[in-house]
Coordinates of C-alpha atoms in Angstrom, one line a residue:
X1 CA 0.0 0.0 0.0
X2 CA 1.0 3.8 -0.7
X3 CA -0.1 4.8 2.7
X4 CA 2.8 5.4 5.7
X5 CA 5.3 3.5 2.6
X6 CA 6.2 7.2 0.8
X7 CA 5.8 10.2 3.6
X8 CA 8.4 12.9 3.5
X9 CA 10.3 12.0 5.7
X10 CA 11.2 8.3 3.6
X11 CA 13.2 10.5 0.6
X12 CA 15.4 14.0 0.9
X13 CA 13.1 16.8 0.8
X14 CA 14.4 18.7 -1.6
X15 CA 14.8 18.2 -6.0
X16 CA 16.7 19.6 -8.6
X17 CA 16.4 18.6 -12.5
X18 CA 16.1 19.7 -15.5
X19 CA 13.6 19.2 -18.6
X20 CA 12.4 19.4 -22.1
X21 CA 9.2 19.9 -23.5
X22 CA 7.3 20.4 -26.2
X23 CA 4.0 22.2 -26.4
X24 CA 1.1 22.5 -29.0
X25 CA -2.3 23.9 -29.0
X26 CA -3.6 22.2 -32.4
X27 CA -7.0 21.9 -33.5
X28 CA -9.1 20.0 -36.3
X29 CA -11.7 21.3 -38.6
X30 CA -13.8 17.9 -39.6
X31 CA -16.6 18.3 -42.0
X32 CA -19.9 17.1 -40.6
X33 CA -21.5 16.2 -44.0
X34 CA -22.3 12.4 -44.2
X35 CA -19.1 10.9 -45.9
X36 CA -16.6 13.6 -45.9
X37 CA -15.1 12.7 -42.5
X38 CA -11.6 11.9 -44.0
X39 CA -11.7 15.5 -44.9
X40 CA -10.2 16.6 -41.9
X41 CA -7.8 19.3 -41.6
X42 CA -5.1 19.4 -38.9
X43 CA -3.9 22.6 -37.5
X44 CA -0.8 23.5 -35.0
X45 CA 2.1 25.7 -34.4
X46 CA 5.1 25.7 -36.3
X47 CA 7.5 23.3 -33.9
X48 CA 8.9 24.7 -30.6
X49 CA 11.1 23.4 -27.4
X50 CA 11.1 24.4 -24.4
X51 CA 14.0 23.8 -21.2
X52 CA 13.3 24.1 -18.1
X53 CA 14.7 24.3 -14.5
X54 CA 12.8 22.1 -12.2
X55 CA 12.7 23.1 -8.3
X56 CA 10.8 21.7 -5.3
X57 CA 10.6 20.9 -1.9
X58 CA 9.0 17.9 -0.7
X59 CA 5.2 18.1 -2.5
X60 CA 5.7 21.7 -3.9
X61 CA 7.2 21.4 -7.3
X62 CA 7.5 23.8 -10.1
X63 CA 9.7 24.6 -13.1
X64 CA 11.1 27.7 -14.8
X65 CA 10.8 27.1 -18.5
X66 CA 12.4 29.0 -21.6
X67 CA 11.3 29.3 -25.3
X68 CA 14.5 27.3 -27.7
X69 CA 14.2 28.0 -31.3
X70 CA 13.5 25.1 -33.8
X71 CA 16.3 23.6 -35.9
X72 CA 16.9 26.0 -39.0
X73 CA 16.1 23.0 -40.9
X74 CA 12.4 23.1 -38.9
X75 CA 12.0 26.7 -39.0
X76 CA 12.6 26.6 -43.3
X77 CA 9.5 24.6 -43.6
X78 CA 7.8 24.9 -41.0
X79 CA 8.2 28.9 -40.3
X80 CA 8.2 30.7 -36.7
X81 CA 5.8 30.9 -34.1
X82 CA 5.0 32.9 -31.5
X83 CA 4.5 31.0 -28.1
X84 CA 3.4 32.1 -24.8
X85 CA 3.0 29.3 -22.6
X86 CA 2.1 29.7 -18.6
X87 CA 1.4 26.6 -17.0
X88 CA 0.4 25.8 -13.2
X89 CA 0.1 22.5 -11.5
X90 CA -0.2 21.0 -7.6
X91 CA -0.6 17.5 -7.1
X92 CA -1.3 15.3 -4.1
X93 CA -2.2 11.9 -3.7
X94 CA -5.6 11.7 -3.3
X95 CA -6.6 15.5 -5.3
X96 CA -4.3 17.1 -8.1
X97 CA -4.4 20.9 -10.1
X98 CA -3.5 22.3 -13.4
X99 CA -4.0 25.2 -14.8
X100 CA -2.8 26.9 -18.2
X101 CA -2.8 30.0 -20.3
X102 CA -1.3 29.8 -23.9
X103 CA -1.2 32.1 -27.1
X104 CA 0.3 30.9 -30.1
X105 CA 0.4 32.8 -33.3
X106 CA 2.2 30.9 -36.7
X107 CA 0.2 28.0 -37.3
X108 CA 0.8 25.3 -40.7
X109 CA -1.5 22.4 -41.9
X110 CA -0.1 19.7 -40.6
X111 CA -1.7 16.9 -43.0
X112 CA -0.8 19.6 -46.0
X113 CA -0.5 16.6 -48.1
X114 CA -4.5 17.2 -48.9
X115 CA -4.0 20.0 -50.7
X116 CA -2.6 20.2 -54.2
X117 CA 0.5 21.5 -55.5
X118 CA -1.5 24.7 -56.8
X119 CA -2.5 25.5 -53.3
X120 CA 0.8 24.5 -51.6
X121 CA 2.7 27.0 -54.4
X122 CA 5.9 24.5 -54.0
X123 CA 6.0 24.7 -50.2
X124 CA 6.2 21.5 -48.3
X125 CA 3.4 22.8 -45.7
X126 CA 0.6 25.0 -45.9
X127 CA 1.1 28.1 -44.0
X128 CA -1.2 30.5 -42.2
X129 CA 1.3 33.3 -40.2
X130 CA -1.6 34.9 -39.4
X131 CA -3.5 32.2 -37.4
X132 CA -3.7 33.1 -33.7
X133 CA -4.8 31.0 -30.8
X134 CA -5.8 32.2 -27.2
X135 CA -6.5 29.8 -24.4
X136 CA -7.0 29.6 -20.5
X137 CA -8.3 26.8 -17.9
X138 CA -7.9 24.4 -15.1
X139 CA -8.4 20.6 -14.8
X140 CA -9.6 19.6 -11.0
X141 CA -8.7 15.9 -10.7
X142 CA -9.8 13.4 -7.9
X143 CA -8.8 10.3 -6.9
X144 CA -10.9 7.3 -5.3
X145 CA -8.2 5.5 -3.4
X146 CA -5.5 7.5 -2.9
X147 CA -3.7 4.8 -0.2
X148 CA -3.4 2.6 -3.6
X149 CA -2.7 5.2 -6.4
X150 CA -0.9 8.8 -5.9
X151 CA -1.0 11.8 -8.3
X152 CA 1.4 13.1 -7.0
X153 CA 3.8 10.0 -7.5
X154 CA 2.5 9.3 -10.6
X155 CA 2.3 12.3 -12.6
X156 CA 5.1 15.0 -11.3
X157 CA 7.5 12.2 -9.4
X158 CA 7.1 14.5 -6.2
X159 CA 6.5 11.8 -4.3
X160 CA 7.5 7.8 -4.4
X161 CA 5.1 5.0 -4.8
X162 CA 6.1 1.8 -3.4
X163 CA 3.7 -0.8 -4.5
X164 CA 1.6 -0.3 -7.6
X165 CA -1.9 0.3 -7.5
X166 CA -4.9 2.0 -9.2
X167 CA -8.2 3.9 -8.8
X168 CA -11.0 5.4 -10.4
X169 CA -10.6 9.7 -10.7
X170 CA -12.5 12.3 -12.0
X171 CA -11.8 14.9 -13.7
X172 CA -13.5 18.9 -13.5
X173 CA -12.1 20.9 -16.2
X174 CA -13.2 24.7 -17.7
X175 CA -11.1 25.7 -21.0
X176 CA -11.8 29.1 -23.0
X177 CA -10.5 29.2 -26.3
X178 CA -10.3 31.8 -28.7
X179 CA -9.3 31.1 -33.0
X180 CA -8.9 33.7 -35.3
X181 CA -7.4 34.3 -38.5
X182 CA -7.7 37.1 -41.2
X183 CA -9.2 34.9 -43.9
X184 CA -11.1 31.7 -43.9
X185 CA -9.2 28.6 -41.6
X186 CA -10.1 26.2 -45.1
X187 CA -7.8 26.5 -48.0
X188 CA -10.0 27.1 -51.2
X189 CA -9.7 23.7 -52.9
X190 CA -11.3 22.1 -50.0
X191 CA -14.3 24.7 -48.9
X192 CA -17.0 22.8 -50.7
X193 CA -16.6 20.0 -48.4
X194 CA -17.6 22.1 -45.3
X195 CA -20.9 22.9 -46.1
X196 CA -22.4 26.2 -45.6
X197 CA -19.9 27.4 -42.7
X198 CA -16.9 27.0 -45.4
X199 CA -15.7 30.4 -44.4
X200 CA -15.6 30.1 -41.3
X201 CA -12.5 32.9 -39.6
X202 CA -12.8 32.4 -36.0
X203 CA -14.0 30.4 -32.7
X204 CA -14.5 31.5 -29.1
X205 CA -15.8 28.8 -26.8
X206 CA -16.0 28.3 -23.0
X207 CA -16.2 25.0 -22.1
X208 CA -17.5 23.0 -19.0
X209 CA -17.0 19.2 -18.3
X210 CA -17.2 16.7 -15.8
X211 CA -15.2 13.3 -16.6
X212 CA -14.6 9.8 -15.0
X213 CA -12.2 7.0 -15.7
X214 CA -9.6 5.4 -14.0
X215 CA -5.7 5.6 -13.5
X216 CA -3.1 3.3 -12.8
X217 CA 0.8 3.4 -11.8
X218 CA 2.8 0.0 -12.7
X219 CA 5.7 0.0 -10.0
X220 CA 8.4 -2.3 -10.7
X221 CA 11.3 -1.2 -8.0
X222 CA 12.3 1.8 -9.3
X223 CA 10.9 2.0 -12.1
X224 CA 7.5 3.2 -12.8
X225 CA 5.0 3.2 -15.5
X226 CA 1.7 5.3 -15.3
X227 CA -1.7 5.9 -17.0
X228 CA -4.5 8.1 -16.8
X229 CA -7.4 8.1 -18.8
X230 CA -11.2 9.8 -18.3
X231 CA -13.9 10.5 -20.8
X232 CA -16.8 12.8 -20.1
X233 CA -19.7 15.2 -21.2
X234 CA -19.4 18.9 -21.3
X235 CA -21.3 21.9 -22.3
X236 CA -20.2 24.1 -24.7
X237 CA -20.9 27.7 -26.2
X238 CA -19.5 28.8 -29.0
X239 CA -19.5 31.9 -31.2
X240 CA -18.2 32.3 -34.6
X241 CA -17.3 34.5 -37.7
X242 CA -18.9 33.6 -41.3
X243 CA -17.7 36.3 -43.5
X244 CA -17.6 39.0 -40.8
X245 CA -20.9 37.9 -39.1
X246 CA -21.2 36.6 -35.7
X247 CA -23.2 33.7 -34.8
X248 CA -23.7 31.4 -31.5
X249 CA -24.2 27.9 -31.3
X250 CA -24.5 25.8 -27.8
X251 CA -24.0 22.0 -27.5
X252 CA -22.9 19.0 -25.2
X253 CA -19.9 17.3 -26.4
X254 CA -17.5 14.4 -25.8
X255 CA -14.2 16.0 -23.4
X256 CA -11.1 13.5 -23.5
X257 CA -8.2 13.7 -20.7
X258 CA -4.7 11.3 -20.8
X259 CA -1.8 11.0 -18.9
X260 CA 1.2 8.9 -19.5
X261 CA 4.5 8.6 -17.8
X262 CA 7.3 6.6 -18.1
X263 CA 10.6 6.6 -15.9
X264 CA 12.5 6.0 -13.0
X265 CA 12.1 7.2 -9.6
X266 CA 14.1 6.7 -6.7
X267 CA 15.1 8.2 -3.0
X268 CA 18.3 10.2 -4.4
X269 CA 17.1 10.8 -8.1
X270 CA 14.5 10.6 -10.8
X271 CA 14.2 10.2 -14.7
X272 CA 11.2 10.8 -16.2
X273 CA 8.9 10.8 -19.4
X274 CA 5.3 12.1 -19.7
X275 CA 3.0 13.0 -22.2
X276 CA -0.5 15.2 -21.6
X277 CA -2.9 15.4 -23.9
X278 CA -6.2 17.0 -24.2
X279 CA -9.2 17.0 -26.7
X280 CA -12.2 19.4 -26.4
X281 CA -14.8 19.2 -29.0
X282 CA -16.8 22.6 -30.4
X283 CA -17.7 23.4 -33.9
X284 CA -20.2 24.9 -36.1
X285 CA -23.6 24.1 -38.1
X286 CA -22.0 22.1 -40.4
X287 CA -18.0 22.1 -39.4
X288 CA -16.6 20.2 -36.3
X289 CA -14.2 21.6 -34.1
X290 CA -11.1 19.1 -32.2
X291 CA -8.8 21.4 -29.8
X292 CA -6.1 19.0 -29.2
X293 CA -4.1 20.6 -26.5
X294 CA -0.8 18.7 -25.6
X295 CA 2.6 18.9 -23.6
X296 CA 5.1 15.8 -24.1
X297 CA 8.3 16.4 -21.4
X298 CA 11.6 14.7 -20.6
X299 CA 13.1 15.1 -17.0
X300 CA 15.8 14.3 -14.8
X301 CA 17.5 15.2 -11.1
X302 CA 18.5 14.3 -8.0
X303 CA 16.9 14.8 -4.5
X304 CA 19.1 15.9 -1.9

């Protein structure tokens, strides 16, 4: 059991690592006309890295991050973008935090491969400099048996887990987002497959949700492998621009929240891999809207 097997007192109180990560706040425009789901377009930011300092004392863990430039061989396909990033989490074993705030402006078409060579004009990927992206919001998450599965072992490595175990957890989660761009999102060539909302320039949504699933941290020695998956309902309101007219549109949709970590964790040091990822459904009369919000991060450092 977790329980008395990973106080404070069992490890050095205090950590010191560094990291990597890379952020993205894509999205997917998915025509909701019977047959034309493979018509998907898939937006995100033109590739960015991020380093980080990590710092924490016993359960309170944080870390300083700093923008790195793509490759030049990146940034000659792909372009620049502009990233803010702001991020916020606090985890515990049985009740964890997060909250974020990100603008990114710079995005390309990642599946670009759609489009013909007319439209791509002899560029690898389809660009849209213009594109800008605006979000904020938290994710409350709760665990059922926190003396067999801990967050805060599990997911930030701020604590040790000695046996492995699972539980059930929910998740509470709120995101605004806000998409704009100067012309329509949908390259010419493929407007007639979106239906009426074709033009479609911008998105502001606020988003509610409550979800439920289950979590699970694999704990061979020192090494550890975790999981955390929920699925829920959420409402959503959304308004959008159609050729420089607003309209509003309100719906329930389908929220999806993952966690994965991979890594080692011990009393004098830790290695660690994790992936968060997600998906928040909004959209139109006839377009569908995927925010696919994600941070992948590689981590290492020694307690002391």
């Amino acid at each position: 059991m977790l329980g008395s097997e990973s106080k404070a007192a069992d490890y050095p109180p205090f950590k010191v690592g560094l990291s990597t990560q890379v952020v993205a706040a894509g999205f997917e425009l998915i025509p909701k006309v019977p047959g034309d789901k493979n018509n998907k377009l898939t937006f995100r930011p033109a590739q960015s890295n991020y380093v980080g300092l990590i710092l924490g004392y016993k359960w309170i863990a944080g870390t300083l991050a700093f923008s790195v430039p793509a490759s030049s061989k990146v940034r000659d396909v792909e372009g620049v973008s502009n990233y803010q990033d702001y991020r916020l989490s606090y985890y515990l074993k049985k009740f964890g935090f997060e909250a974020v705030y990100n603008r990114f402006k710079g995005y390309v078409l990642e599946n670009s491969s759609v489009l013909s060579a007319e439209s791509l004009g002899g560029a690898p990927l389809y660009r849209l400099p213009d594109l800008e992206s605006m979000g904020y919001g938290f994710n409350l998450i709760f665990t059922g048996d926190p003396k067999s599965y801990s967050l805060s072992a599990a997911i930030d490595q701020s604590e040790i887990q000695k046996k492995s175990g699972g539980s059930t957890v929910i998740l509470v989660s709120s995101r605004f987002q806000n998409i704009q761009n100067g012309v329509p999102f949908v390259p010419v060539e493929k407007r007639p497959d979106f239906g009426l909302d074709q033009n479609v320039s911008a998105f502001r949504s606020m988003n509610v949700s409550g979800s439920w699933g289950y979590a699970y941290n694999w704990v061979p020695g020192n090494f550890y492998l975790s999981g955390l998956g929920a699925l829920g309902p959420g409402y959503q309101t959304t308004r959008y621009d159609i050729n420089g007219v607003e309209s509003r549109k309100s719906s329930t949709v389908l929220n999806l929240h993952i966690r994965l970590g991979l890594g080692w964790n011990s009393k004098r040091a830790f290695f660690t891999t994790n992936v968060g990822f997600d998906r928040i459904g909004f959209g139109t009369e006839s377009v569908e809207v995927g925010g696919l919000f994600s941070i992948g991060t590689i981590a290492a450092g020694v307690r002391f």
